PDB file of N, CA and C in Angstrom:
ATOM      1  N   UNK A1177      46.339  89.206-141.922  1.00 65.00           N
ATOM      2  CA  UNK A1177      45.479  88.110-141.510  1.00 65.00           C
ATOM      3  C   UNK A1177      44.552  87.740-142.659  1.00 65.00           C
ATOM      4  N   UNK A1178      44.335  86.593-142.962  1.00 94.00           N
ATOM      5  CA  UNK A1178      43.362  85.929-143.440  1.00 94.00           C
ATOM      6  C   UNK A1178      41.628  86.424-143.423  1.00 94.00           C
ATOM      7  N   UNK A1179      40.957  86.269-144.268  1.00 93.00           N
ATOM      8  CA  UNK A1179      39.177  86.256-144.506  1.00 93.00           C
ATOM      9  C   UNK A1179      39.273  85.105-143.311  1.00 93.00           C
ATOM     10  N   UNK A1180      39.759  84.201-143.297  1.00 89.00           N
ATOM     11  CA  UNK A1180      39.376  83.203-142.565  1.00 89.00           C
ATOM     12  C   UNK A1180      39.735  82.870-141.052  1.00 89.00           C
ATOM     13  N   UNK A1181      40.731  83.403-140.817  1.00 92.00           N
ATOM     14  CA  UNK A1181      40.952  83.523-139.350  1.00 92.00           C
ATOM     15  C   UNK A1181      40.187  84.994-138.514  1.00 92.00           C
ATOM     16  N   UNK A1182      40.043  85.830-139.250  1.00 93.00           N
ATOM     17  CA  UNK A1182      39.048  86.807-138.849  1.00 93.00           C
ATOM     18  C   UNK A1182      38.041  86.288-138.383  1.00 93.00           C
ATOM     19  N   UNK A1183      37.014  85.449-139.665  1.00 95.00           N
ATOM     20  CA  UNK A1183      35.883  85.180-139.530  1.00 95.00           C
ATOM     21  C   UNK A1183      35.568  84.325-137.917  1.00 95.00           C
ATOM     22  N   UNK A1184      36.910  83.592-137.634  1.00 94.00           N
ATOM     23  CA  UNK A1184      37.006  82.537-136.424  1.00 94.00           C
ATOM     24  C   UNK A1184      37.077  83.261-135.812  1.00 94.00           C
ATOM     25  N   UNK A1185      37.818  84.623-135.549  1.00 94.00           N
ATOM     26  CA  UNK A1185      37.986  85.118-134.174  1.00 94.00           C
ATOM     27  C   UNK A1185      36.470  85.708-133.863  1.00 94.00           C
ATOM     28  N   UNK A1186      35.757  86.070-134.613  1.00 95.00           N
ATOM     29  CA  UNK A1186      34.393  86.777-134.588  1.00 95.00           C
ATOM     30  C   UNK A1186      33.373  85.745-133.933  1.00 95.00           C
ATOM     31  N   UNK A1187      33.415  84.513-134.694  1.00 95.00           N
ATOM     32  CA  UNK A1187      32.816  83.249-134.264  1.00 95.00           C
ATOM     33  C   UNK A1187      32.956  83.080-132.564  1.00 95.00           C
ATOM     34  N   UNK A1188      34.335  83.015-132.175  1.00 95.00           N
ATOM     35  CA  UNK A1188      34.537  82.898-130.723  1.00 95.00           C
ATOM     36  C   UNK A1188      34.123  84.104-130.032  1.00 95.00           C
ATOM     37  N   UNK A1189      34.698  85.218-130.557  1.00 96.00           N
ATOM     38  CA  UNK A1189      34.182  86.290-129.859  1.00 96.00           C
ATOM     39  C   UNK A1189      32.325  86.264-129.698  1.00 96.00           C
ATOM     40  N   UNK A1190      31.993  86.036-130.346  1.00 96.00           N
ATOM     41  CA  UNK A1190      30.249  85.699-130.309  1.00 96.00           C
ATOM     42  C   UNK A1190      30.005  84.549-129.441  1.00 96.00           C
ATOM     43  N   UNK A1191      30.832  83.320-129.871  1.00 96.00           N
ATOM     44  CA  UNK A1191      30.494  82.663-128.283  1.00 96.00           C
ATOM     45  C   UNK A1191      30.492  82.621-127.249  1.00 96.00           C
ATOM     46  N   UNK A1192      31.792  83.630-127.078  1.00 96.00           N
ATOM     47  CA  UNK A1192      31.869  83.959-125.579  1.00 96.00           C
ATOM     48  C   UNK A1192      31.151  85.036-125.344  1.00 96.00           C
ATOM     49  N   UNK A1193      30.892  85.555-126.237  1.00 95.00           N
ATOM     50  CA  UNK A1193      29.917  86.877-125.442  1.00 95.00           C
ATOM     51  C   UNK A1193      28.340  86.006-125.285  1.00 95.00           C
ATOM     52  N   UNK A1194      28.258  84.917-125.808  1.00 95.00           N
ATOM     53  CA  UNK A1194      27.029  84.476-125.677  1.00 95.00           C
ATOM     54  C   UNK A1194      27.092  83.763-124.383  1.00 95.00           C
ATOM     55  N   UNK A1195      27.827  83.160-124.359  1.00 96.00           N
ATOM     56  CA  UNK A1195      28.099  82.142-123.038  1.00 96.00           C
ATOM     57  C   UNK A1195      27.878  82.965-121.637  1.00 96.00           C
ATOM     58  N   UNK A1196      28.890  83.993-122.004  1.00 96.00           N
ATOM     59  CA  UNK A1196      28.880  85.113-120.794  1.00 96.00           C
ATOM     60  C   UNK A1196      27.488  85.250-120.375  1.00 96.00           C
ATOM     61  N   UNK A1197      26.425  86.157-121.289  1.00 94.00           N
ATOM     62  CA  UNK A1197      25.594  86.409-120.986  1.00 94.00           C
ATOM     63  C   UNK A1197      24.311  85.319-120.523  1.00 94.00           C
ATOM     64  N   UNK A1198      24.798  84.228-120.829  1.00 94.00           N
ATOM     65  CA  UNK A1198      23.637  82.929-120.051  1.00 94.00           C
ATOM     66  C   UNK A1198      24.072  82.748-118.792  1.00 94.00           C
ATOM     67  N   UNK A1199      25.567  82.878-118.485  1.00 96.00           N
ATOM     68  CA  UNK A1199      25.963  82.671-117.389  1.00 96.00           C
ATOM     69  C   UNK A1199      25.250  83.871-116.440  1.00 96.00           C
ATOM     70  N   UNK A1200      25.685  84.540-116.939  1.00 96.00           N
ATOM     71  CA  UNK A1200      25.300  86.487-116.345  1.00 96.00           C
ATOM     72  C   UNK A1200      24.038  85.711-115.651  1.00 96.00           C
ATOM     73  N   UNK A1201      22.717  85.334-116.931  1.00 94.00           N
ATOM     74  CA  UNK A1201      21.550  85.357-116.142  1.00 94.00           C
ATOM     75  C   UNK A1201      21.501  84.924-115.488  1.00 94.00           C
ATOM     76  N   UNK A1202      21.414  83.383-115.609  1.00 96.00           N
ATOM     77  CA  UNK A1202      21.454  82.824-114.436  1.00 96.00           C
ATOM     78  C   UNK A1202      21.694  82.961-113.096  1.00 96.00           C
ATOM     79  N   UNK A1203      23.297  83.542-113.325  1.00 97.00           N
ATOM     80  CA  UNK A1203      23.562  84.267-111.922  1.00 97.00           C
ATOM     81  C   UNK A1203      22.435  85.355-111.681  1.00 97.00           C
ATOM     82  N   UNK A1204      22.190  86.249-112.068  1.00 97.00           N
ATOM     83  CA  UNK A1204      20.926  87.101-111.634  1.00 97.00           C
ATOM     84  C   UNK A1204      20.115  86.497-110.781  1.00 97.00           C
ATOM     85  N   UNK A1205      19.492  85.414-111.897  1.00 97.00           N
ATOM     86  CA  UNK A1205      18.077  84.403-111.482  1.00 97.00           C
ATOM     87  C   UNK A1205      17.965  83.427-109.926  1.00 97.00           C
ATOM     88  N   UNK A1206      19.488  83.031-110.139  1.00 97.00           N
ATOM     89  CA  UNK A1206      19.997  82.353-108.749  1.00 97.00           C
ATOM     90  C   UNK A1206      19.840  83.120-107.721  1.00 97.00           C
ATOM     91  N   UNK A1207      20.528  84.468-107.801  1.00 98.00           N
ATOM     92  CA  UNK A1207      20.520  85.544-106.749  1.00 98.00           C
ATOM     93  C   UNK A1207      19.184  85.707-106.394  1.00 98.00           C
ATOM     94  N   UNK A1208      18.388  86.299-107.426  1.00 98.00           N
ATOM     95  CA  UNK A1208      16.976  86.853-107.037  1.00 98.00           C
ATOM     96  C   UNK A1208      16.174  85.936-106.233  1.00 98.00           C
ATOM     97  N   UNK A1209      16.340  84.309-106.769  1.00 98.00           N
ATOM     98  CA  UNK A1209      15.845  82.911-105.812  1.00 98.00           C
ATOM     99  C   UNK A1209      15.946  82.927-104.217  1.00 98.00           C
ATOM    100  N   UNK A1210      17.774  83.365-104.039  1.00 98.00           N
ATOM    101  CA  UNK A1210      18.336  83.568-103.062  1.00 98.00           C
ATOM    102  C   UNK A1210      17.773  84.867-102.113  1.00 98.00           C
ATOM    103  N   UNK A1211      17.468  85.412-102.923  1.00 98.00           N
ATOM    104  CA  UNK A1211      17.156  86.657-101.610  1.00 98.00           C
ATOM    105  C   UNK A1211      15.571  86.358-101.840  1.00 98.00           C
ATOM    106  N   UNK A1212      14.683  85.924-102.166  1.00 98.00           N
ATOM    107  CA  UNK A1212      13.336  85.339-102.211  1.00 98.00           C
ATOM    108  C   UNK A1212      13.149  84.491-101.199  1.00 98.00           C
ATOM    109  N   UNK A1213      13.895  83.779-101.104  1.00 98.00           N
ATOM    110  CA  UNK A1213      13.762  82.427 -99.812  1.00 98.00           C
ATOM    111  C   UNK A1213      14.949  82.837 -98.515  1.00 98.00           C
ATOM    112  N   UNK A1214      15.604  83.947 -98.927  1.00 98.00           N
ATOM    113  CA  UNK A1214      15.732  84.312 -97.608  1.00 98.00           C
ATOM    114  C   UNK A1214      15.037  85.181 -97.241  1.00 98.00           C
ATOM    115  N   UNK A1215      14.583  85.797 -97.415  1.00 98.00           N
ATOM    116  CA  UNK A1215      13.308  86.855 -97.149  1.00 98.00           C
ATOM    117  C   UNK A1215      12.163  85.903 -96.449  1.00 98.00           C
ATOM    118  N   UNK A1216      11.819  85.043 -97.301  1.00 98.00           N
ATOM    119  CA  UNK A1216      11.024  83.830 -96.310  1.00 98.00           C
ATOM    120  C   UNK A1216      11.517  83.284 -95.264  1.00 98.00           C
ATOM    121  N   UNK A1217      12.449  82.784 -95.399  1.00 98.00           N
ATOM    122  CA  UNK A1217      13.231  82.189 -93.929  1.00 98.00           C
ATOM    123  C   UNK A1217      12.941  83.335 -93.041  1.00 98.00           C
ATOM    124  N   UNK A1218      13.516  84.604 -93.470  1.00 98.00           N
ATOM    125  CA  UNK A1218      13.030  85.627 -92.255  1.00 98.00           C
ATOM    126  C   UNK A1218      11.918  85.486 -91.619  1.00 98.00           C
ATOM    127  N   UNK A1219      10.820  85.836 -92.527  1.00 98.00           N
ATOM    128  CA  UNK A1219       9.442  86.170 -92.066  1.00 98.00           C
ATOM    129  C   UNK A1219       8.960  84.862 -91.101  1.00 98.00           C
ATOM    130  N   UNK A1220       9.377  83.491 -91.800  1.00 98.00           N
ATOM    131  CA  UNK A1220       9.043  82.050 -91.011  1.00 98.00           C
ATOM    132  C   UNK A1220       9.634  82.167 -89.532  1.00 98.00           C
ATOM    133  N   UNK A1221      11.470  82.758 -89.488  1.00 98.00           N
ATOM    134  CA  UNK A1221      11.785  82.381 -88.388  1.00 98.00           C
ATOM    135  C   UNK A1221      11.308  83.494 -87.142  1.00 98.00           C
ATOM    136  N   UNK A1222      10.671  85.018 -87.901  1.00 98.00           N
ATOM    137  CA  UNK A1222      10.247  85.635 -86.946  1.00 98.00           C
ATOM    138  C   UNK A1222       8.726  85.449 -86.508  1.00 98.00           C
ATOM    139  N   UNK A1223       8.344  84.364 -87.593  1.00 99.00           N
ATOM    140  CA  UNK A1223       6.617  84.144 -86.922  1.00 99.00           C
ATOM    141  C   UNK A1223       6.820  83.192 -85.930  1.00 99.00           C
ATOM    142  N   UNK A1224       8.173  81.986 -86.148  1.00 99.00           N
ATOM    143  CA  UNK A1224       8.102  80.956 -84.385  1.00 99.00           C
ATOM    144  C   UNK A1224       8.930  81.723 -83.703  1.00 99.00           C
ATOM    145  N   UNK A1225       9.358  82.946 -83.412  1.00 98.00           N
ATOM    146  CA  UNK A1225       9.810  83.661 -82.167  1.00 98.00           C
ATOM    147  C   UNK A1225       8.448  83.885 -81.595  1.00 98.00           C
ATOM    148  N   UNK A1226       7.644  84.842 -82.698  1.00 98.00           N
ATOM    149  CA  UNK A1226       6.188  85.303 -82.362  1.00 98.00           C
ATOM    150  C   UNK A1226       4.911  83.934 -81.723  1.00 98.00           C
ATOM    151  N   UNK A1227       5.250  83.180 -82.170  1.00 98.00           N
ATOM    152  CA  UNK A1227       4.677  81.934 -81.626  1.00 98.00           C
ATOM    153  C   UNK A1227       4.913  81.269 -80.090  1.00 98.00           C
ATOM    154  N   UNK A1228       6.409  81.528 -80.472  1.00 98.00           N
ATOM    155  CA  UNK A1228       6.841  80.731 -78.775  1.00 98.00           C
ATOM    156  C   UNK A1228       6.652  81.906 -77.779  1.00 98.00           C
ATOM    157  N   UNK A1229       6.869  83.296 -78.249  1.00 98.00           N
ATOM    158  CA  UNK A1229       6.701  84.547 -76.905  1.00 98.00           C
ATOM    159  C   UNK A1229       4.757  83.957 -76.429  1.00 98.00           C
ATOM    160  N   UNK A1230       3.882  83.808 -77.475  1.00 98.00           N
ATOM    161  CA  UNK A1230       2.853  83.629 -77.052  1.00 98.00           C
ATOM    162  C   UNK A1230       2.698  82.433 -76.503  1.00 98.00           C
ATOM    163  N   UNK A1231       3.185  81.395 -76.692  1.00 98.00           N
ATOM    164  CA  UNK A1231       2.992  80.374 -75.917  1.00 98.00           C
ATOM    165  C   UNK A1231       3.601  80.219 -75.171  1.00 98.00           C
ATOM    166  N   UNK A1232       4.521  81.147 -74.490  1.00 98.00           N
ATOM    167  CA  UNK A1232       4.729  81.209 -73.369  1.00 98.00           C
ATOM    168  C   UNK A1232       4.005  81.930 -72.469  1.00 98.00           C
ATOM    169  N   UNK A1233       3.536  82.819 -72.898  1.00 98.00           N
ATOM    170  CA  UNK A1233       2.460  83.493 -72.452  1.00 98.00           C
ATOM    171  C   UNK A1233       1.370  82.967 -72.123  1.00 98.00           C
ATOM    172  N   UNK A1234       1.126  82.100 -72.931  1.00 98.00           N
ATOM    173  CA  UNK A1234      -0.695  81.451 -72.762  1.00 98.00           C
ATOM    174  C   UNK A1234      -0.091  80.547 -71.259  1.00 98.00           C
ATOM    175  N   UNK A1235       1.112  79.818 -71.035  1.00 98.00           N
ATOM    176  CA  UNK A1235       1.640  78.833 -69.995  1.00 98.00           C
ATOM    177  C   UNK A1235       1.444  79.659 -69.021  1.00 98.00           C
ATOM    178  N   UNK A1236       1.987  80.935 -69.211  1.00 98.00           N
ATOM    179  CA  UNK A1236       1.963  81.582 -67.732  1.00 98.00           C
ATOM    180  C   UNK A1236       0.648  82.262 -67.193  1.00 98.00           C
ATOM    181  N   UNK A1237      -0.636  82.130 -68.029  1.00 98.00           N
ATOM    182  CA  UNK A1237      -1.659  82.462 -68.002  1.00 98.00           C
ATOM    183  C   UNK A1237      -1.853  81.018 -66.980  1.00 98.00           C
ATOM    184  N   UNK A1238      -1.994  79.818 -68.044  1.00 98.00           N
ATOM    185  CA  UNK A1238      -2.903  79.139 -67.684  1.00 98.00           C
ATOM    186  C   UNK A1238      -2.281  78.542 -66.203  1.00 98.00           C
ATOM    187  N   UNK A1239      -1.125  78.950 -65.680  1.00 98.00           N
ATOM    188  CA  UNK A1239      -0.523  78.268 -64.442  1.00 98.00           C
ATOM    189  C   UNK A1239      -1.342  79.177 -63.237  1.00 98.00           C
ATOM    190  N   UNK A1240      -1.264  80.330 -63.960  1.00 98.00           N
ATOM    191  CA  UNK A1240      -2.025  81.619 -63.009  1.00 98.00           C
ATOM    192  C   UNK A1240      -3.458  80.625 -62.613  1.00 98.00           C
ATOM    193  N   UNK A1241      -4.249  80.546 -63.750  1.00 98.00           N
ATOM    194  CA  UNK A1241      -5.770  80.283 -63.595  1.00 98.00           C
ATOM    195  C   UNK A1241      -5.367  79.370 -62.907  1.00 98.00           C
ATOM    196  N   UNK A1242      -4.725  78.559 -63.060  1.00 98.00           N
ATOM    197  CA  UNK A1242      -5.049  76.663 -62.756  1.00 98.00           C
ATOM    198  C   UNK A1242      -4.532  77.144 -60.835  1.00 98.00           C
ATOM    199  N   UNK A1243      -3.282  78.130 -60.404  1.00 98.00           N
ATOM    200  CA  UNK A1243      -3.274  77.975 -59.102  1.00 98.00           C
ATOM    201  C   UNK A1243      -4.893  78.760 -58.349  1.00 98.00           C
ATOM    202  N   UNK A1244      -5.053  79.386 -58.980  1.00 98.00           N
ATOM    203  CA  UNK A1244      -5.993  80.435 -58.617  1.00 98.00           C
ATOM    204  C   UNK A1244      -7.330  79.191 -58.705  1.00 98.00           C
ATOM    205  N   UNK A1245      -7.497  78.670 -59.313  1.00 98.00           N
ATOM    206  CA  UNK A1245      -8.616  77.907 -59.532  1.00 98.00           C
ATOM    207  C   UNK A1245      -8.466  76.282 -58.365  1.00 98.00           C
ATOM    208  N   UNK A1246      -7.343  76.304 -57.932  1.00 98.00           N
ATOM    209  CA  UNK A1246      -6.921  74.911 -57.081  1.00 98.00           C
ATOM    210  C   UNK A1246      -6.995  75.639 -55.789  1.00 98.00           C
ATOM    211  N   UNK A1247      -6.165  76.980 -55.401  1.00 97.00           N
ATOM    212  CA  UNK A1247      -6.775  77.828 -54.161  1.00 97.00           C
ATOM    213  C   UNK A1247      -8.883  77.973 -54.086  1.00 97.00           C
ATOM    214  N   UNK A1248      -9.431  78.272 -54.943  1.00 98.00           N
ATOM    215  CA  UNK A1248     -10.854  78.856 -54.945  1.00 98.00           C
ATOM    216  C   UNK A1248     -11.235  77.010 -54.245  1.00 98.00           C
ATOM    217  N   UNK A1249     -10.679  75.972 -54.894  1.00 98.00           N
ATOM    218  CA  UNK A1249     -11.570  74.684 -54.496  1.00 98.00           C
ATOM    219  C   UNK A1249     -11.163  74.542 -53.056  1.00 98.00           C
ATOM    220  N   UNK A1250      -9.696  74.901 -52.410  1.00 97.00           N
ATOM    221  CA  UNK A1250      -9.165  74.298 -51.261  1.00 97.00           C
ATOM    222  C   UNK A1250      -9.715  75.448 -50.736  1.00 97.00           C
ATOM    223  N   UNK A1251     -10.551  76.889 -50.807  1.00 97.00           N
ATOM    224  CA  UNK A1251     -10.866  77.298 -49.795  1.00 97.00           C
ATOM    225  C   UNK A1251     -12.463  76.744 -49.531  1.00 97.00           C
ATOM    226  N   UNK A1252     -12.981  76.517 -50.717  1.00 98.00           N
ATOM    227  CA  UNK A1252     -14.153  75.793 -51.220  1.00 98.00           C
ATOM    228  C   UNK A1252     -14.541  74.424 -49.979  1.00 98.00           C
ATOM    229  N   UNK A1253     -13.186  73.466 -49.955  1.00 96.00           N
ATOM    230  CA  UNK A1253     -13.369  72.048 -50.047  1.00 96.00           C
ATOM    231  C   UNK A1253     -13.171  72.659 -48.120  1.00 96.00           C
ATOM    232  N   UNK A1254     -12.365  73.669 -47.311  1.00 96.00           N
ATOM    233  CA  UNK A1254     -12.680  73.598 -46.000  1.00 96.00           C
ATOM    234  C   UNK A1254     -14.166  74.769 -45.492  1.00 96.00           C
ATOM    235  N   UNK A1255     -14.341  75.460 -45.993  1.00 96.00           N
ATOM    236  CA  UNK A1255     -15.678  75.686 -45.936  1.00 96.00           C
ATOM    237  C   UNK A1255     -16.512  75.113 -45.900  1.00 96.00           C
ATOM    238  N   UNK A1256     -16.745  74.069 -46.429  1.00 96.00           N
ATOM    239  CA  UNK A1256     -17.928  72.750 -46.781  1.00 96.00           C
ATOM    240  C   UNK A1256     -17.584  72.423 -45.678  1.00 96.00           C
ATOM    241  N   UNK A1257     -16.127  71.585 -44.852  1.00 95.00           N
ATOM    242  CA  UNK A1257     -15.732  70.778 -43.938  1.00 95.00           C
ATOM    243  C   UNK A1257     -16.630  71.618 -42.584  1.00 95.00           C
ATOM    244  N   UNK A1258     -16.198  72.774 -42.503  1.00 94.00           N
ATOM    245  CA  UNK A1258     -16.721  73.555 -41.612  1.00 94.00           C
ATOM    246  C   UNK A1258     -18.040  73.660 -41.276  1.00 94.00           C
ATOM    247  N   UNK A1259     -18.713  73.887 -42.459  1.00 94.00           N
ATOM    248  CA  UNK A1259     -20.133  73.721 -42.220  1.00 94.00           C
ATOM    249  C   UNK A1259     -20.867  72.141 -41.853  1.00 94.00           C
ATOM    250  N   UNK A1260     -20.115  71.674 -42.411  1.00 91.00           N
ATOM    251  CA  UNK A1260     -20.290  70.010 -42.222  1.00 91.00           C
ATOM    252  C   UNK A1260     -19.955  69.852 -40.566  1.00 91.00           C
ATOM    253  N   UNK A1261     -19.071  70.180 -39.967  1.00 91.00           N
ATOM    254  CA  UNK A1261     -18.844  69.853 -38.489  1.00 91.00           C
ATOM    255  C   UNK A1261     -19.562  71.873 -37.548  1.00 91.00           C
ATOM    256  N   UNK A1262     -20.355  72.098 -38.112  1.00 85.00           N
ATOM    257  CA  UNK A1262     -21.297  72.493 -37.504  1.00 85.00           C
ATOM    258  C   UNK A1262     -21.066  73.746 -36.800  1.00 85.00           C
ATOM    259  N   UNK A1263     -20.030  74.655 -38.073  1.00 69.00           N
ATOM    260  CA  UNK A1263     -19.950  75.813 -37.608  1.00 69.00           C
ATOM    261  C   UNK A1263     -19.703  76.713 -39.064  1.00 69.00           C
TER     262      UNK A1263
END
């Protein structure tokens, strides 16, 4: 072989080992992105589970108060009646 076809195969061999390794990173960099924002997606989609269990909760609170509070007036509103017709 030639000084000069050596020198070319060295040339390519260096580019591709260069190429490789930008590619390499990247892929790394992509990955690491990838499991970064899925890690977020996690944490986001388990804070609106944690959100909706409580607001369902606060609904079944406030249906409690609101019957409990509509019974206290309707025993309220015939008591008054009662005393009003004179007993």
């Amino acid at each position: 072989m030639t000084t000069g076809v050596i020198i070319s195969l060295l040339i390519v061999a260096a580019v591709l080992a260069w190429t490789t390794d930008h590619y390499h990173g990247n892929a790394v960099k992509y990955k690491e992105q990838r499991d970064t924002v899925t890690h977020k997606l996690a944490l986001a989609n388990a804070t609106i589970t944690d959100m909706t269990k409580r607001q369902h909760d606060v609904a079944a609170l406030d249906a409690r108060y609101t019957k409990e509070l509509a019974d206290a007036k309707a025993e309220n509103d015939a008591l008054r009646r009662k005393l009003d017709n004179g007993g």
